[in-house]
């Protein structure tokens, strides 16, 4: 390993880390921390219905 290879490896790790940080910062800035109470695109009549327990769970 020569110094040029190690420099390229260091730059690759640095750019990857900066890219991850930028994506995280952009996501934190533009995406709300809580989900909305009702989705923006929902069809009428599709309310949540309780699911009956499976017969396997009754054993």
PDB file of N, CA and C in Angstrom:
ATOM      1  N   UNK A   1       0.842  -1.176   0.000  1.00  0.00           N
ATOM      2  CA  UNK A   1       0.000   0.000   0.000  1.00  0.00           C
ATOM      3  C   UNK A   1       0.889   1.241   0.000  1.00  0.00           C
ATOM      4  N   UNK A   2       0.611   2.080  -0.940  1.00  0.00           N
ATOM      5  CA  UNK A   2       1.358   3.331  -0.962  1.00  0.00           C
ATOM      6  C   UNK A   2       0.476   4.462  -0.441  1.00  0.00           C
ATOM      7  N   UNK A   3       1.075   5.626  -0.306  1.00  0.00           N
ATOM      8  CA  UNK A   3       0.348   6.741   0.295  1.00  0.00           C
ATOM      9  C   UNK A   3      -0.790   7.233  -0.600  1.00  0.00           C
ATOM     10  N   UNK A   4      -0.661   7.086  -1.915  1.00  0.00           N
ATOM     11  CA  UNK A   4      -1.724   7.533  -2.806  1.00  0.00           C
ATOM     12  C   UNK A   4      -2.984   6.684  -2.579  1.00  0.00           C
ATOM     13  N   UNK A   5      -2.814   5.368  -2.416  1.00  0.00           N
ATOM     14  CA  UNK A   5      -3.951   4.495  -2.149  1.00  0.00           C
ATOM     15  C   UNK A   5      -4.615   4.862  -0.820  1.00  0.00           C
ATOM     16  N   UNK A   6      -3.821   5.099   0.203  1.00  0.00           N
ATOM     17  CA  UNK A   6      -4.386   5.453   1.499  1.00  0.00           C
ATOM     18  C   UNK A   6      -5.086   6.813   1.456  1.00  0.00           C
ATOM     19  N   UNK A   7      -4.539   7.751   0.688  1.00  0.00           N
ATOM     20  CA  UNK A   7      -5.210   9.047   0.532  1.00  0.00           C
ATOM     21  C   UNK A   7      -6.556   8.885  -0.160  1.00  0.00           C
ATOM     22  N   UNK A   8      -6.593   8.084  -1.209  1.00  0.00           N
ATOM     23  CA  UNK A   8      -7.857   7.846  -1.907  1.00  0.00           C
ATOM     24  C   UNK A   8      -8.861   7.142  -0.997  1.00  0.00           C
ATOM     25  N   UNK A   9      -8.393   6.208  -0.214  1.00  0.00           N
ATOM     26  CA  UNK A   9      -9.273   5.506   0.723  1.00  0.00           C
ATOM     27  C   UNK A   9      -9.820   6.470   1.766  1.00  0.00           C
ATOM     28  N   UNK A  10      -8.971   7.332   2.277  1.00  0.00           N
ATOM     29  CA  UNK A  10      -9.418   8.328   3.255  1.00  0.00           C
ATOM     30  C   UNK A  10     -10.433   9.291   2.676  1.00  0.00           C
ATOM     31  N   UNK A  11     -10.195   9.749   1.451  1.00  0.00           N
ATOM     32  CA  UNK A  11     -11.141  10.658   0.797  1.00  0.00           C
ATOM     33  C   UNK A  11     -12.462   9.952   0.536  1.00  0.00           C
ATOM     34  N   UNK A  12     -12.417   8.680   0.155  1.00  0.00           N
ATOM     35  CA  UNK A  12     -13.653   7.928  -0.084  1.00  0.00           C
ATOM     36  C   UNK A  12     -14.476   7.818   1.195  1.00  0.00           C
ATOM     37  N   UNK A  13     -13.824   7.521   2.310  1.00  0.00           N
ATOM     38  CA  UNK A  13     -14.539   7.441   3.589  1.00  0.00           C
ATOM     39  C   UNK A  13     -15.078   8.806   4.002  1.00  0.00           C
ATOM     40  N   UNK A  14     -14.299   9.833   3.793  1.00  0.00           N
ATOM     41  CA  UNK A  14     -14.738  11.182   4.147  1.00  0.00           C
ATOM     42  C   UNK A  14     -15.947  11.601   3.322  1.00  0.00           C
ATOM     43  N   UNK A  15     -15.906  11.385   2.014  1.00  0.00           N
ATOM     44  CA  UNK A  15     -17.038  11.742   1.157  1.00  0.00           C
ATOM     45  C   UNK A  15     -18.275  10.910   1.487  1.00  0.00           C
ATOM     46  N   UNK A  16     -18.086   9.656   1.814  1.00  0.00           N
ATOM     47  CA  UNK A  16     -19.226   8.822   2.199  1.00  0.00           C
ATOM     48  C   UNK A  16     -19.858   9.337   3.482  1.00  0.00           C
ATOM     49  N   UNK A  17     -19.020   9.676   4.453  1.00  0.00           N
ATOM     50  CA  UNK A  17     -19.540  10.195   5.713  1.00  0.00           C
ATOM     51  C   UNK A  17     -20.266  11.517   5.534  1.00  0.00           C
ATOM     52  N   UNK A  18     -19.708  12.398   4.710  1.00  0.00           N
ATOM     53  CA  UNK A  18     -20.361  13.685   4.450  1.00  0.00           C
ATOM     54  C   UNK A  18     -21.677  13.466   3.722  1.00  0.00           C
ATOM     55  N   UNK A  19     -21.707  12.533   2.789  1.00  0.00           N
ATOM     56  CA  UNK A  19     -22.949  12.231   2.065  1.00  0.00           C
ATOM     57  C   UNK A  19     -24.031  11.703   2.988  1.00  0.00           C
ATOM     58  N   UNK A  20     -23.666  10.829   3.898  1.00  0.00           N
ATOM     59  CA  UNK A  20     -24.635  10.301   4.864  1.00  0.00           C
ATOM     60  C   UNK A  20     -25.141  11.420   5.766  1.00  0.00           C
ATOM     61  N   UNK A  21     -24.241  12.286   6.216  1.00  0.00           N
ATOM     62  CA  UNK A  21     -24.653  13.385   7.090  1.00  0.00           C
ATOM     63  C   UNK A  21     -25.589  14.350   6.365  1.00  0.00           C
ATOM     64  N   UNK A  22     -25.302  14.662   5.109  1.00  0.00           N
ATOM     65  CA  UNK A  22     -26.156  15.577   4.345  1.00  0.00           C
ATOM     66  C   UNK A  22     -27.539  14.969   4.153  1.00  0.00           C
ATOM     67  N   UNK A  23     -27.602  13.698   3.819  1.00  0.00           N
ATOM     68  CA  UNK A  23     -28.905  13.039   3.643  1.00  0.00           C
ATOM     69  C   UNK A  23     -29.681  13.017   4.956  1.00  0.00           C
ATOM     70  N   UNK A  24     -29.010  12.746   6.051  1.00  0.00           N
ATOM     71  CA  UNK A  24     -29.676  12.744   7.355  1.00  0.00           C
ATOM     72  C   UNK A  24     -30.190  14.135   7.711  1.00  0.00           C
ATOM     73  N   UNK A  25     -29.369  15.151   7.471  1.00  0.00           N
ATOM     74  CA  UNK A  25     -29.780  16.520   7.785  1.00  0.00           C
ATOM     75  C   UNK A  25     -30.947  16.958   6.913  1.00  0.00           C
ATOM     76  N   UNK A  26     -30.920  16.614   5.629  1.00  0.00           N
ATOM     77  CA  UNK A  26     -32.027  16.982   4.744  1.00  0.00           C
ATOM     78  C   UNK A  26     -33.299  16.256   5.150  1.00  0.00           C
ATOM     79  N   UNK A  27     -33.195  14.992   5.502  1.00  0.00           N
ATOM     80  CA  UNK A  27     -34.374  14.249   5.947  1.00  0.00           C
ATOM     81  C   UNK A  27     -34.942  14.804   7.232  1.00  0.00           C
ATOM     82  N   UNK A  28     -34.086  15.164   8.156  1.00  0.00           N
ATOM     83  CA  UNK A  28     -34.556  15.727   9.426  1.00  0.00           C
ATOM     84  C   UNK A  28     -35.183  17.097   9.235  1.00  0.00           C
ATOM     85  N   UNK A  29     -34.729  17.827   8.226  1.00  0.00           N
ATOM     86  CA  UNK A  29     -35.251  19.176   7.999  1.00  0.00           C
ATOM     87  C   UNK A  29     -36.595  19.163   7.280  1.00  0.00           C
ATOM     88  N   UNK A  30     -36.822  18.208   6.409  1.00  0.00           N
ATOM     89  CA  UNK A  30     -38.007  18.241   5.552  1.00  0.00           C
ATOM     90  C   UNK A  30     -39.081  17.227   5.905  1.00  0.00           C
ATOM     91  N   UNK A  31     -38.762  16.196   6.657  1.00  0.00           N
ATOM     92  CA  UNK A  31     -39.744  15.172   7.006  1.00  0.00           C
ATOM     93  C   UNK A  31     -40.208  15.416   8.436  1.00  0.00           C
ATOM     94  N   UNK A  32     -41.524  15.469   8.660  1.00  0.00           N
ATOM     95  CA  UNK A  32     -41.994  15.704  10.028  1.00  0.00           C
ATOM     96  C   UNK A  32     -41.648  14.520  10.937  1.00  0.00           C
ATOM     97  N   UNK A  33     -41.479  14.812  12.222  1.00  0.00           N
ATOM     98  CA  UNK A  33     -41.090  13.773  13.168  1.00  0.00           C
ATOM     99  C   UNK A  33     -42.251  12.866  13.538  1.00  0.00           C
ATOM    100  N   UNK A  34     -43.475  13.335  13.380  1.00  0.00           N
ATOM    101  CA  UNK A  34     -44.644  12.523  13.682  1.00  0.00           C
ATOM    102  C   UNK A  34     -45.460  12.334  12.419  1.00  0.00           C
ATOM    103  N   UNK A  35     -46.094  11.199  12.332  1.00  0.00           N
ATOM    104  CA  UNK A  35     -46.949  10.926  11.181  1.00  0.00           C
ATOM    105  C   UNK A  35     -48.257  11.699  11.333  1.00  0.00           C
ATOM    106  N   UNK A  36     -48.845  12.134  10.241  1.00  0.00           N
ATOM    107  CA  UNK A  36     -50.124  12.839  10.353  1.00  0.00           C
ATOM    108  C   UNK A  36     -51.211  11.907  10.881  1.00  0.00           C
ATOM    109  N   UNK A  37     -52.215  12.483  11.511  1.00  0.00           N
ATOM    110  CA  UNK A  37     -53.288  11.673  12.087  1.00  0.00           C
ATOM    111  C   UNK A  37     -54.039  10.919  11.004  1.00  0.00           C
ATOM    112  N   UNK A  38     -54.227  11.522   9.858  1.00  0.00           N
ATOM    113  CA  UNK A  38     -54.899  10.865   8.742  1.00  0.00           C
ATOM    114  C   UNK A  38     -54.047  11.102   7.498  1.00  0.00           C
ATOM    115  N   UNK A  39     -53.778  10.059   6.742  1.00  0.00           N
ATOM    116  CA  UNK A  39     -52.960  10.248   5.548  1.00  0.00           C
ATOM    117  C   UNK A  39     -53.594  11.248   4.587  1.00  0.00           C
ATOM    118  N   UNK A  40     -52.778  11.926   3.829  1.00  0.00           N
ATOM    119  CA  UNK A  40     -53.276  12.938   2.904  1.00  0.00           C
ATOM    120  C   UNK A  40     -54.102  12.306   1.789  1.00  0.00           C
ATOM    121  N   UNK A  41     -53.719  11.138   1.344  1.00  0.00           N
ATOM    122  CA  UNK A  41     -54.425  10.461   0.268  1.00  0.00           C
ATOM    123  C   UNK A  41     -55.081   9.206   0.831  1.00  0.00           C
ATOM    124  N   UNK A  42     -56.311   9.339   1.246  1.00  0.00           N
ATOM    125  CA  UNK A  42     -57.038   8.188   1.767  1.00  0.00           C
ATOM    126  C   UNK A  42     -58.420   8.136   1.123  1.00  0.00           C
ATOM    127  N   UNK A  43     -58.881   6.958   0.847  1.00  0.00           N
ATOM    128  CA  UNK A  43     -60.188   6.769   0.230  1.00  0.00           C
ATOM    129  C   UNK A  43     -61.249   6.658   1.309  1.00  0.00           C
ATOM    130  N   UNK A  44     -62.438   7.192   1.053  1.00  0.00           N
ATOM    131  CA  UNK A  44     -63.505   7.073   2.048  1.00  0.00           C
ATOM    132  C   UNK A  44     -63.951   5.625   2.188  1.00  0.00           C
ATOM    133  N   UNK A  45     -64.343   5.255   3.392  1.00  0.00           N
ATOM    134  CA  UNK A  45     -64.824   3.903   3.639  1.00  0.00           C
ATOM    135  C   UNK A  45     -63.736   2.892   3.936  1.00  0.00           C
ATOM    136  N   UNK A  46     -62.509   3.333   4.089  1.00  0.00           N
ATOM    137  CA  UNK A  46     -61.410   2.405   4.376  1.00  0.00           C
ATOM    138  C   UNK A  46     -60.886   2.617   5.789  1.00  0.00           C
ATOM    139  N   UNK A  47     -61.769   2.756   6.750  1.00  0.00           N
ATOM    140  CA  UNK A  47     -61.352   2.939   8.128  1.00  0.00           C
ATOM    141  C   UNK A  47     -60.749   1.642   8.661  1.00  0.00           C
ATOM    142  N   UNK A  48     -59.982   1.759   9.718  1.00  0.00           N
ATOM    143  CA  UNK A  48     -59.376   0.584  10.340  1.00  0.00           C
ATOM    144  C   UNK A  48     -60.461  -0.291  10.942  1.00  0.00           C
ATOM    145  N   UNK A  49     -60.326  -1.579  10.720  1.00  0.00           N
ATOM    146  CA  UNK A  49     -61.258  -2.540  11.295  1.00  0.00           C
ATOM    147  C   UNK A  49     -60.458  -3.494  12.168  1.00  0.00           C
ATOM    148  N   UNK A  50     -61.011  -3.884  13.310  1.00  0.00           N
ATOM    149  CA  UNK A  50     -60.273  -4.816  14.167  1.00  0.00           C
ATOM    150  C   UNK A  50     -60.129  -6.175  13.477  1.00  0.00           C
ATOM    151  N   UNK A  51     -59.013  -6.799  13.704  1.00  0.00           N
ATOM    152  CA  UNK A  51     -58.736  -8.106  13.113  1.00  0.00           C
ATOM    153  C   UNK A  51     -59.041  -9.170  14.152  1.00  0.00           C
ATOM    154  N   UNK A  52     -59.836 -10.156  13.749  1.00  0.00           N
ATOM    155  CA  UNK A  52     -60.172 -11.246  14.663  1.00  0.00           C
ATOM    156  C   UNK A  52     -58.924 -12.089  14.913  1.00  0.00           C
ATOM    157  N   UNK A  53     -58.748 -12.578  16.133  1.00  0.00           N
ATOM    158  CA  UNK A  53     -57.570 -13.410  16.402  1.00  0.00           C
ATOM    159  C   UNK A  53     -57.622 -14.713  15.611  1.00  0.00           C
ATOM    160  N   UNK A  54     -56.481 -15.173  15.258  1.00  0.00           N
ATOM    161  CA  UNK A  54     -56.376 -16.418  14.491  1.00  0.00           C
ATOM    162  C   UNK A  54     -56.742 -17.609  15.373  1.00  0.00           C
ATOM    163  N   UNK A  55     -57.204 -18.685  14.750  1.00  0.00           N
ATOM    164  CA  UNK A  55     -57.547 -19.885  15.524  1.00  0.00           C
ATOM    165  C   UNK A  55     -56.306 -20.479  16.183  1.00  0.00           C
ATOM    166  N   UNK A  56     -55.123 -20.217  15.646  1.00  0.00           N
ATOM    167  CA  UNK A  56     -53.890 -20.736  16.247  1.00  0.00           C
ATOM    168  C   UNK A  56     -53.572 -20.017  17.558  1.00  0.00           C
ATOM    169  N   UNK A  57     -53.974 -18.767  17.651  1.00  0.00           N
ATOM    170  CA  UNK A  57     -53.658 -17.999  18.846  1.00  0.00           C
ATOM    171  C   UNK A  57     -54.582 -18.367  20.005  1.00  0.00           C
ATOM    172  N   UNK A  58     -55.730 -19.009  19.710  1.00  0.00           N
ATOM    173  CA  UNK A  58     -56.667 -19.382  20.766  1.00  0.00           C
ATOM    174  C   UNK A  58     -56.247 -20.642  21.493  1.00  0.00           C
ATOM    175  N   UNK A  59     -55.302 -21.373  20.975  1.00  0.00           N
ATOM    176  CA  UNK A  59     -54.887 -22.640  21.599  1.00  0.00           C
ATOM    177  C   UNK A  59     -54.102 -22.396  22.848  1.00  0.00           C
TER     178      UNK A  59
END
